[in-house]
PDB file of C-alpha atoms in Angstrom:
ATOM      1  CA  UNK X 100       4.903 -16.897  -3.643  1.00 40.00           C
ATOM      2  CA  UNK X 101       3.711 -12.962  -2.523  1.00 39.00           C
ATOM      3  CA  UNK X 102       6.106 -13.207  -0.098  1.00 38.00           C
ATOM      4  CA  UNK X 103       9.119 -13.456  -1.965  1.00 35.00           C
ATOM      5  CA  UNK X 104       9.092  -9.627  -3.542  1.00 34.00           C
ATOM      6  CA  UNK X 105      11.710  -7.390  -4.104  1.00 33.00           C
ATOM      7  CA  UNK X 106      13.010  -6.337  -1.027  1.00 33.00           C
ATOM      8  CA  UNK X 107      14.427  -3.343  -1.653  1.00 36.00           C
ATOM      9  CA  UNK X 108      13.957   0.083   0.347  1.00 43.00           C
ATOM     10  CA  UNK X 109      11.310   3.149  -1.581  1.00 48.00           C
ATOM     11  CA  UNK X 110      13.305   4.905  -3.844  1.00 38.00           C
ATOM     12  CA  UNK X 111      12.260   8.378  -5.795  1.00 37.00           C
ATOM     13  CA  UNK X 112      12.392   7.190  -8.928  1.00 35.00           C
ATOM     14  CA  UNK X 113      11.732  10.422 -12.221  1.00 32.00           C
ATOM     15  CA  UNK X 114       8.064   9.891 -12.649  1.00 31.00           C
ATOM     16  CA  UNK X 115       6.491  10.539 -15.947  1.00 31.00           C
ATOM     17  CA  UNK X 116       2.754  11.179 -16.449  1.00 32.00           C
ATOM     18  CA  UNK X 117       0.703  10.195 -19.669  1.00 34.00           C
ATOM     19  CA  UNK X 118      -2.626  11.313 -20.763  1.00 33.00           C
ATOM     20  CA  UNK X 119      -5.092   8.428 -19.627  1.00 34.00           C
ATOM     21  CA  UNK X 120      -8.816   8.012 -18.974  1.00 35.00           C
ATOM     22  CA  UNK X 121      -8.028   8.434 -15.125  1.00 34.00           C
ATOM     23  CA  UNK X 122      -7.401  10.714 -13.367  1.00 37.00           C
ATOM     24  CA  UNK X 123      -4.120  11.068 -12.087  1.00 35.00           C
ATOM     25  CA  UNK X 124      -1.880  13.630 -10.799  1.00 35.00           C
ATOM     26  CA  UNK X 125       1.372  13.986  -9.179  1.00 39.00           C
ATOM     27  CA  UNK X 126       1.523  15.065  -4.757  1.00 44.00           C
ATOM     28  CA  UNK X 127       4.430  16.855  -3.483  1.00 47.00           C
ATOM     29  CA  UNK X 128       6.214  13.496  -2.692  1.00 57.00           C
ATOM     30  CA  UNK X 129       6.480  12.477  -5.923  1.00 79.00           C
ATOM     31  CA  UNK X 130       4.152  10.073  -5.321  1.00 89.00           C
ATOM     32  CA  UNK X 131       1.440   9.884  -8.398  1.00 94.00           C
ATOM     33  CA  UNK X 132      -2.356   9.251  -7.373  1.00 95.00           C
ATOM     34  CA  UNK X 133      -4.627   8.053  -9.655  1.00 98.00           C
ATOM     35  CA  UNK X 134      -8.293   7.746  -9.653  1.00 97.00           C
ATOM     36  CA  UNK X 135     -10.405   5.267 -10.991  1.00 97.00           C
ATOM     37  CA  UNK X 136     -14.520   4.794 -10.405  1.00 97.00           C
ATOM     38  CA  UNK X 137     -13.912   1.157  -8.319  1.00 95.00           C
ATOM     39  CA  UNK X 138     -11.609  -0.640  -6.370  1.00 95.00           C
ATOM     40  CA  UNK X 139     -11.716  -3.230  -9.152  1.00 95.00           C
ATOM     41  CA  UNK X 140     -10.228  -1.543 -12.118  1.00 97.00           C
ATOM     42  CA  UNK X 141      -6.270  -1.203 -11.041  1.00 98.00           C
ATOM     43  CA  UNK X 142      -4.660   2.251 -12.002  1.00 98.00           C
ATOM     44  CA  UNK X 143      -2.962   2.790 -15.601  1.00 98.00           C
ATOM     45  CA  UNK X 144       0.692   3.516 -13.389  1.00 98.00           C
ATOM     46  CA  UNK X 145       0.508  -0.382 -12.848  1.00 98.00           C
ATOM     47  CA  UNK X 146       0.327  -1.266 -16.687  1.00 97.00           C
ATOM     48  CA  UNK X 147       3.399  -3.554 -17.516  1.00 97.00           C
ATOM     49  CA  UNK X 148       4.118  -4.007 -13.525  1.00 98.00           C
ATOM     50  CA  UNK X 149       4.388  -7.628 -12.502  1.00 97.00           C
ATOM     51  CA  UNK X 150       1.268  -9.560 -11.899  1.00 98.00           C
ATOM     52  CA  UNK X 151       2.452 -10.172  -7.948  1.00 98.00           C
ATOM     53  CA  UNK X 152       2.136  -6.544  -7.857  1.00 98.00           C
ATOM     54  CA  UNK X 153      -0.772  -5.947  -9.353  1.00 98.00           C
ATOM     55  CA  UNK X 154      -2.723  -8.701  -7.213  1.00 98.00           C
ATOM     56  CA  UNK X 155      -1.032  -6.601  -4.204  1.00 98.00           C
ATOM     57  CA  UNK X 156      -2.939  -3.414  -5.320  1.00 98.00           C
ATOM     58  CA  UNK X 157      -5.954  -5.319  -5.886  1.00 98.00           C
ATOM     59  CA  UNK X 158      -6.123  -7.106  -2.853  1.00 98.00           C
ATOM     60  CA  UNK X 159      -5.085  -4.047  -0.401  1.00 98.00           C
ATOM     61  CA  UNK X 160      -8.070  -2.069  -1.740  1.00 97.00           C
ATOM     62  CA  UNK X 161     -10.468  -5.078  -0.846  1.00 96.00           C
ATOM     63  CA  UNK X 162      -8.570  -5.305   2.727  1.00 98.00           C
ATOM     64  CA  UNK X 163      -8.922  -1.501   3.775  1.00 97.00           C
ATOM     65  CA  UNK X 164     -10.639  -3.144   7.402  1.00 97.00           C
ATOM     66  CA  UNK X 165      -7.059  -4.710   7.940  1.00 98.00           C
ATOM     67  CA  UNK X 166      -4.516  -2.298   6.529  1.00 98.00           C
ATOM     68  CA  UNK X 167      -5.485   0.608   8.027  1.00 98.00           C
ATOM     69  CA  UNK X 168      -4.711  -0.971  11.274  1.00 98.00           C
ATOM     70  CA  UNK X 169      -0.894  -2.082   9.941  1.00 98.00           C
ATOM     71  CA  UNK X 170       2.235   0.600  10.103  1.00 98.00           C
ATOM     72  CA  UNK X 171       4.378   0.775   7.218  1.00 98.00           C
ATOM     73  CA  UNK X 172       7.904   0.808   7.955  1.00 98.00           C
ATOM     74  CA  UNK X 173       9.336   2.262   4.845  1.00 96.00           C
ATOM     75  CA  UNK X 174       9.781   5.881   6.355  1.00 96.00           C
ATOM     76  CA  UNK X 175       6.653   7.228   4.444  1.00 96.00           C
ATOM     77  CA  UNK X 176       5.177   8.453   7.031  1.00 95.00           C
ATOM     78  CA  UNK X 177       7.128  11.233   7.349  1.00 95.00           C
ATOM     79  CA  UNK X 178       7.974  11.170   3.874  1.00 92.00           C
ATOM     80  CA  UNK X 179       4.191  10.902   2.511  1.00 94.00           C
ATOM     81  CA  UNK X 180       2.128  11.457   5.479  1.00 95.00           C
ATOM     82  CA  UNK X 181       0.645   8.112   5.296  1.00 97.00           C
ATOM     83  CA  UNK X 182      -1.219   7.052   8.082  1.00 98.00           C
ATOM     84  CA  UNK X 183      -0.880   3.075   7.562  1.00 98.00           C
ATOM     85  CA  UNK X 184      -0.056   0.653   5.182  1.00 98.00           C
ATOM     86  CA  UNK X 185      -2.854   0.847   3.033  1.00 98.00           C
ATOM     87  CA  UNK X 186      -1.883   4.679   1.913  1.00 98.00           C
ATOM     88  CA  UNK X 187       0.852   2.748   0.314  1.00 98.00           C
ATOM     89  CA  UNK X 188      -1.628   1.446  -2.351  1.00 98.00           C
ATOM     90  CA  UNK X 189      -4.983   3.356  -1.624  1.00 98.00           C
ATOM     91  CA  UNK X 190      -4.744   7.049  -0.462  1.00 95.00           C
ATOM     92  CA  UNK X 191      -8.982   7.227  -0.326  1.00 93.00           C
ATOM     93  CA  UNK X 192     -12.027   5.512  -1.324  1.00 91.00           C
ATOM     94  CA  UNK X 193     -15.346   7.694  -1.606  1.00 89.00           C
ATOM     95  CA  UNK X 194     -18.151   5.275  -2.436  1.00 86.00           C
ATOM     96  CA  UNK X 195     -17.300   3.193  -5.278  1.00 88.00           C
ATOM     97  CA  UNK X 196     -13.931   5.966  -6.564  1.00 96.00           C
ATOM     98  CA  UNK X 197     -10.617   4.583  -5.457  1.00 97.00           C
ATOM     99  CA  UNK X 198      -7.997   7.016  -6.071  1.00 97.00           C
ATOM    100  CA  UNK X 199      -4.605   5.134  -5.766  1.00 98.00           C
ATOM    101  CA  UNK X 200      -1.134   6.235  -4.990  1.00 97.00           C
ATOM    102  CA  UNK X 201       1.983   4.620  -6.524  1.00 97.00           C
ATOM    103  CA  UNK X 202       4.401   4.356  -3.628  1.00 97.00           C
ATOM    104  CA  UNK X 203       4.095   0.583  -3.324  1.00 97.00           C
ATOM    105  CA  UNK X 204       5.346   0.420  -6.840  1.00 97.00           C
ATOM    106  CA  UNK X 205       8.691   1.759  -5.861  1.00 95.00           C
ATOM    107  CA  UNK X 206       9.051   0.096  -2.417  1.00 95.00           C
ATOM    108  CA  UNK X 207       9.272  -3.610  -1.252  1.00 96.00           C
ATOM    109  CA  UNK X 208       8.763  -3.049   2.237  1.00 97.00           C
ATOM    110  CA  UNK X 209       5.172  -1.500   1.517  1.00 97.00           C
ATOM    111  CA  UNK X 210       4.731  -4.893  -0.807  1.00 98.00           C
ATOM    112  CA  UNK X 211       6.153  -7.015   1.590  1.00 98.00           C
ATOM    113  CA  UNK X 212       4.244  -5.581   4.788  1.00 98.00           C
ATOM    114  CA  UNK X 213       0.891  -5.271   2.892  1.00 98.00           C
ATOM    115  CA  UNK X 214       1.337  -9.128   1.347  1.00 98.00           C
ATOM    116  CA  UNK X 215       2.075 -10.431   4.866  1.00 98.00           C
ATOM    117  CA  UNK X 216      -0.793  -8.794   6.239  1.00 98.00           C
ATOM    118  CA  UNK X 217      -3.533  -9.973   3.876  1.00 98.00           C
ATOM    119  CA  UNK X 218      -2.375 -13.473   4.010  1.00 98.00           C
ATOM    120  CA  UNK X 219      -2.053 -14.015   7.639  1.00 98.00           C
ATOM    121  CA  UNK X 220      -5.819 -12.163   7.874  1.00 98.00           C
ATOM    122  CA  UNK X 221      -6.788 -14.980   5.097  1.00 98.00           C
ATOM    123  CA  UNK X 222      -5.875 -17.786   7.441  1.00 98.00           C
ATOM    124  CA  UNK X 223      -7.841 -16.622  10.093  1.00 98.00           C
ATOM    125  CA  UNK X 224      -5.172 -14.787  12.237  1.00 98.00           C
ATOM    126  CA  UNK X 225      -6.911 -11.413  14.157  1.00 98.00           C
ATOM    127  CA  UNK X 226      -5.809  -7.584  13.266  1.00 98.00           C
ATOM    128  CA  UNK X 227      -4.178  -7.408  16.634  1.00 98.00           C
ATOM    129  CA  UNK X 228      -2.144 -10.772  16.278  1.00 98.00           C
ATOM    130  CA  UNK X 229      -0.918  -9.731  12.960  1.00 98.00           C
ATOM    131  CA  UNK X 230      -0.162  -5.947  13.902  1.00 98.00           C
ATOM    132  CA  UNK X 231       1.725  -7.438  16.700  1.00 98.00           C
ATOM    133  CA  UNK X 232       3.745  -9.458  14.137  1.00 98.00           C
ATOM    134  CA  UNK X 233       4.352  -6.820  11.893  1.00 98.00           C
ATOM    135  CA  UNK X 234       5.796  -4.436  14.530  1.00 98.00           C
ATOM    136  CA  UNK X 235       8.077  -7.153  15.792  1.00 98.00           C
ATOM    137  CA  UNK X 236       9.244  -7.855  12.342  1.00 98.00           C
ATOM    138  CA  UNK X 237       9.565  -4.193  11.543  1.00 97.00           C
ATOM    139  CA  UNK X 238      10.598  -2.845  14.711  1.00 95.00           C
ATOM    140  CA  UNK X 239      14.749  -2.995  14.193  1.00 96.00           C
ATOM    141  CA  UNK X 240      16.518  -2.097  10.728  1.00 96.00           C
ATOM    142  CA  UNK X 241      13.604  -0.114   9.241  1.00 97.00           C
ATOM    143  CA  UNK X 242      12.590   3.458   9.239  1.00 97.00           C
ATOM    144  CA  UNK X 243       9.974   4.623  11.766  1.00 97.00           C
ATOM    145  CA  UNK X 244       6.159   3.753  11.404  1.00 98.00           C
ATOM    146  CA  UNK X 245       3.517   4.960   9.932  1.00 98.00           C
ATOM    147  CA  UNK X 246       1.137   7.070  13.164  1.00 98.00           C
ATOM    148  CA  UNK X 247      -1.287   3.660  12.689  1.00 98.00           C
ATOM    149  CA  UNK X 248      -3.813   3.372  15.472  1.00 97.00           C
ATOM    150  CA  UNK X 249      -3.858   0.336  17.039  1.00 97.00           C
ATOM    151  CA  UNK X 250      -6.585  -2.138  16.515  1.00 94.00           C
ATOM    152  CA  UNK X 251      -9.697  -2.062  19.024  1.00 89.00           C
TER     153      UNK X 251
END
């Protein structure tokens, strides 16, 4: 099941680039961003990650509407300057362009958070009932959040 990832805290892990037909370059943070001309082709950093993952990256690009309203609690808000969860997996979209970041790939909370989020929203629950859930969850034992607005 997507819920039962790795739950282990980011780490800054040596990044290596390669030459790729994306476009991809390393931020400050260590963080590499990659873009590609639709949500629907995944980056090249997520070749030979696990398929949970990669349906995590796909799905959080189709559920910008929800993430953006949903803190991450890995500390990469200070870290990164993310903004919300979805920065974990999708620093912008411009039109069709997606450029990607690949925090998530190093951090289970991100995963776990960003999983969470899209299936409770799949069952029906509201942005507010499920940002409510997430900061209770979150609130103890994790770094502080994300500056995520709260849902209207």
């Amino acid at each position: 099941m997507v819920m039962t990832l790795l739950i282990a805290g980011c780490s800054k892990e040596e990044k290596t680039t390669e030459e790729h037909d994306h476009e991809s370059h390393a931020v400050m943070n260590e963080d590499i961003q990659e873009e590609t001309s639709s949500p629907e082709i995944l980056p090249s950093f997520l070749d030979g990650k696990e398929d949970t993952m990669k349906t995590i990256y796909a799905a959080s690009a189709q559920h910008q509407e929800l993430l953006e309203y949903i803190p991450c609690y890995c500390g990469c808000g200070d870290s990164a300057g993310h903004k919300s969860n979805f920065n974990c997996f999708v620093q912008q979209k411009n039109g069709e362009k997606t450029t990607w970041d690949d925090h998530g790939t190093r951090c289970g909370v991100c995963l776990e958070i960003a999983a969470e989020s899209i299936v409770e929203y799949n069952k029906g629950k509201s942005i507010k009932e499920i940002r409510k859930t997430i900061d209770e969850k979150y609130n103890e034992g994790y770094a502080k959040p994300t500056p995520t607005p709260m849902p209207s």
